[in-house]
Amino acid sequence: MPTHVPAEAHGDEAGALLAFLEAQRGGLRRSVLGLTEEQARRRTGASALTPAGLIKHVAETEQGWIETAQQRPHTIQRTAETWHLSFALGDGESLPEMLAFWEQVARRTEEFVRALPSLDDTFPLPEAPWFPPEARQSMRWLLLHLIEETARHAGHADILRESLDGKTAFALVDEERAARQG
């Protein structure tokens, strides 16, 4: 992403990982900067992905992983039959509402991570064919996975946005800075 991630306080590994996660979130949020609701829901090619759908998917995914790490039931249940719904805004859902939901998820993620005794603490992975049986992962792994997931979709969003109106990530960074300063 074309932004600088500020250095963490010396020895604050959790802070460093959270800062990189927030930088990737910022890239994805900027991909919808200035878009109308209709533009944010528009497909730009063969893929069914849309900018608004990516926002929803990443927010739901982050929430799901934090709930998994907390060993709590998922607030939003997805199955093989409903997985596609995490990639599209449904009737009654709007981009501003998804962004607000994601902001709440991000806040809960930070609170959870900041309260951890150690990033070495582990949690069990859910049973799934793609995970080893009885696997456990560290909270460090969780944060790295969230960074990976968010960055992957931020890249998708960059391509979708450029296909919509030609704006690149660099142009959107400049637009966001100008809006904050203006």
Short mmCIF file of C-alpha atoms in Angstrom, two decimals:
data_model
loop_
_atom_site.label_atom_id
_atom_site.label_comp_id
_atom_site.label_asym_id
_atom_site.label_seq_id
_atom_site.Cartn_x
_atom_site.Cartn_y
_atom_site.Cartn_z
CA MET A 1 0.00 0.00 0.00
CA PRO A 2 1.22 3.48 -0.68
CA THR A 3 1.18 4.62 2.95
CA HIS A 4 3.77 4.54 5.70
CA VAL A 5 3.03 2.38 8.72
CA PRO A 6 4.32 4.20 11.80
CA ALA A 7 6.80 2.41 14.03
CA GLU A 8 5.42 0.75 17.12
CA ALA A 9 6.61 1.54 20.62
CA HIS A 10 9.81 -0.40 21.25
CA GLY A 11 8.93 -4.02 22.01
CA ASP A 12 5.22 -3.63 21.21
CA GLU A 13 4.81 -6.52 18.78
CA ALA A 14 1.03 -6.50 19.11
CA GLY A 15 1.03 -2.77 18.31
CA ALA A 16 3.17 -3.35 15.23
CA LEU A 17 0.89 -6.09 13.92
CA LEU A 18 -2.24 -4.03 14.65
CA ALA A 19 -0.70 -1.05 12.81
CA PHE A 20 -0.03 -3.17 9.72
CA LEU A 21 -3.56 -4.58 9.89
CA GLU A 22 -4.97 -1.05 10.10
CA ALA A 23 -2.84 0.02 7.13
CA GLN A 24 -4.39 -2.76 5.04
CA ARG A 25 -7.87 -1.86 6.27
CA GLY A 26 -7.16 1.72 5.20
CA GLY A 27 -6.31 0.60 1.69
CA LEU A 28 -9.57 -1.29 1.41
CA ARG A 29 -11.58 1.59 2.90
CA ARG A 30 -9.98 4.04 0.46
CA SER A 31 -11.10 1.87 -2.44
CA VAL A 32 -14.67 3.02 -1.82
CA LEU A 33 -13.80 6.66 -1.09
CA GLY A 34 -16.20 8.90 -2.97
CA LEU A 35 -18.13 6.08 -4.62
CA THR A 36 -21.89 6.17 -4.82
CA GLU A 37 -23.83 3.23 -3.43
CA GLU A 38 -24.48 2.07 -6.99
CA GLN A 39 -20.80 2.27 -7.96
CA ALA A 40 -19.74 0.40 -4.80
CA ARG A 41 -22.10 -2.46 -5.69
CA ARG A 42 -21.07 -2.62 -9.36
CA ARG A 43 -19.21 -5.56 -10.86
CA THR A 44 -16.43 -4.44 -13.16
CA GLY A 45 -15.59 -7.66 -14.99
CA ALA A 46 -16.01 -11.40 -15.00
CA SER A 47 -15.64 -11.63 -11.21
CA ALA A 48 -18.67 -11.27 -8.96
CA LEU A 49 -16.56 -9.15 -6.57
CA THR A 50 -17.61 -5.57 -5.88
CA PRO A 51 -15.96 -2.94 -3.70
CA ALA A 52 -18.86 -2.96 -1.21
CA GLY A 53 -18.92 -6.76 -1.17
CA LEU A 54 -15.23 -6.87 -0.29
CA ILE A 55 -15.82 -4.51 2.63
CA LYS A 56 -18.59 -6.78 3.92
CA HIS A 57 -16.53 -9.94 3.43
CA VAL A 58 -13.44 -8.62 5.21
CA ALA A 59 -15.50 -7.26 8.12
CA GLU A 60 -17.34 -10.57 8.56
CA THR A 61 -14.12 -12.55 8.20
CA GLU A 62 -12.26 -10.49 10.80
CA GLN A 63 -15.17 -10.79 13.21
CA GLY A 64 -15.33 -14.55 12.64
CA TRP A 65 -11.62 -15.05 13.30
CA ILE A 66 -11.71 -13.01 16.50
CA GLU A 67 -14.71 -15.01 17.70
CA THR A 68 -12.84 -18.22 16.81
CA ALA A 69 -9.83 -17.05 18.83
CA GLN A 70 -12.15 -16.18 21.72
CA GLN A 71 -13.70 -19.64 21.34
CA ARG A 72 -17.15 -18.11 20.98
CA PRO A 73 -19.87 -19.04 18.49
CA HIS A 74 -19.84 -16.93 15.35
CA THR A 75 -22.30 -14.07 15.35
CA ILE A 76 -22.73 -14.49 11.58
CA GLN A 77 -23.01 -18.11 10.50
CA ARG A 78 -21.96 -18.98 6.96
CA THR A 79 -22.21 -22.35 5.28
CA ALA A 80 -21.08 -23.58 1.88
CA GLU A 81 -24.55 -22.58 0.63
CA THR A 82 -24.44 -19.04 2.12
CA TRP A 83 -20.73 -18.23 1.80
CA HIS A 84 -21.37 -16.12 -1.32
CA LEU A 85 -23.61 -13.81 0.72
CA SER A 86 -20.55 -12.51 2.56
CA PHE A 87 -19.37 -10.98 -0.72
CA ALA A 88 -22.44 -8.91 -1.58
CA LEU A 89 -24.58 -6.35 0.17
CA GLY A 90 -28.08 -7.66 0.65
CA ASP A 91 -31.36 -5.80 0.55
CA GLY A 92 -31.42 -3.31 3.40
CA GLU A 93 -27.61 -3.21 3.70
CA SER A 94 -25.65 -0.13 2.68
CA LEU A 95 -22.01 0.72 2.24
CA PRO A 96 -22.02 3.27 5.11
CA GLU A 97 -23.56 0.63 7.41
CA MET A 98 -20.92 -1.93 6.38
CA LEU A 99 -18.12 0.56 7.01
CA ALA A 100 -19.59 1.35 10.45
CA PHE A 101 -19.91 -2.38 11.21
CA TRP A 102 -16.29 -2.94 10.17
CA GLU A 103 -15.18 -0.04 12.38
CA GLN A 104 -16.84 -1.75 15.36
CA VAL A 105 -15.20 -5.06 14.45
CA ALA A 106 -11.80 -3.35 14.20
CA ARG A 107 -12.27 -1.74 17.61
CA ARG A 108 -13.21 -5.10 19.17
CA THR A 109 -10.18 -6.72 17.50
CA GLU A 110 -7.85 -4.12 18.98
CA GLU A 111 -9.42 -4.43 22.44
CA PHE A 112 -9.11 -8.22 22.31
CA VAL A 113 -5.48 -8.16 21.15
CA ARG A 114 -4.46 -5.47 23.66
CA ALA A 115 -5.97 -7.55 26.48
CA LEU A 116 -4.06 -10.72 25.58
CA PRO A 117 -1.41 -11.79 28.09
CA SER A 118 0.79 -12.99 25.21
CA LEU A 119 0.75 -13.38 21.45
CA ASP A 120 2.06 -16.87 22.16
CA ASP A 121 -1.35 -17.83 23.59
CA THR A 122 -3.15 -20.30 21.34
CA PHE A 123 -6.66 -21.20 20.28
CA PRO A 124 -8.02 -24.27 18.49
CA LEU A 125 -8.72 -24.02 14.79
CA PRO A 126 -12.20 -25.10 13.76
CA GLU A 127 -12.62 -28.53 12.27
CA ALA A 128 -12.33 -28.15 8.51
CA PRO A 129 -10.79 -30.22 5.73
CA TRP A 130 -8.15 -27.51 5.11
CA PHE A 131 -6.90 -27.45 8.73
CA PRO A 132 -4.88 -30.21 10.37
CA PRO A 133 -6.87 -32.18 12.95
CA GLU A 134 -6.77 -30.70 16.46
CA ALA A 135 -4.60 -27.80 15.27
CA ARG A 136 -3.92 -24.80 17.48
CA GLN A 137 -2.56 -21.45 16.36
CA SER A 138 -1.03 -18.54 18.22
CA MET A 139 -2.58 -15.12 18.52
CA ARG A 140 0.42 -13.90 16.50
CA TRP A 141 -0.65 -16.25 13.69
CA LEU A 142 -4.18 -14.83 13.98
CA LEU A 143 -2.96 -11.27 13.44
CA LEU A 144 -0.70 -12.27 10.57
CA HIS A 145 -3.59 -14.15 8.98
CA LEU A 146 -5.88 -11.10 9.31
CA ILE A 147 -3.19 -8.93 7.70
CA GLU A 148 -2.85 -11.47 4.87
CA GLU A 149 -6.62 -11.72 4.32
CA THR A 150 -7.17 -7.97 4.40
CA ALA A 151 -4.20 -7.25 2.13
CA ARG A 152 -5.36 -9.81 -0.44
CA HIS A 153 -8.77 -8.17 -0.67
CA ALA A 154 -7.33 -4.64 -0.59
CA GLY A 155 -5.47 -5.61 -3.75
CA HIS A 156 -8.66 -6.89 -5.32
CA ALA A 157 -10.37 -3.63 -4.36
CA ASP A 158 -7.58 -1.58 -5.98
CA ILE A 159 -8.22 -3.33 -9.28
CA LEU A 160 -12.00 -2.98 -9.00
CA ARG A 161 -11.74 0.73 -8.19
CA GLU A 162 -9.37 1.44 -11.05
CA SER A 163 -11.77 -0.43 -13.36
CA LEU A 164 -14.67 1.72 -12.13
CA ASP A 165 -13.24 5.18 -12.57
CA GLY A 166 -9.50 4.95 -13.21
CA LYS A 167 -8.48 6.01 -9.71
CA THR A 168 -5.46 4.21 -8.33
CA ALA A 169 -4.46 3.62 -4.71
CA PHE A 170 -1.99 6.54 -4.90
CA ALA A 171 -4.66 8.94 -6.14
CA LEU A 172 -7.02 7.80 -3.39
CA VAL A 173 -4.35 8.34 -0.70
CA ASP A 174 -3.93 11.89 -1.97
CA GLU A 175 -7.71 12.40 -2.04
CA GLU A 176 -8.08 11.12 1.51
CA ARG A 177 -5.25 13.39 2.78
CA ALA A 178 -6.76 16.41 1.03
CA ALA A 179 -10.17 15.69 2.59
CA ARG A 180 -8.62 15.46 6.08
CA GLN A 181 -6.71 18.70 5.63
CA GLY A 182 -9.57 20.58 3.99
#
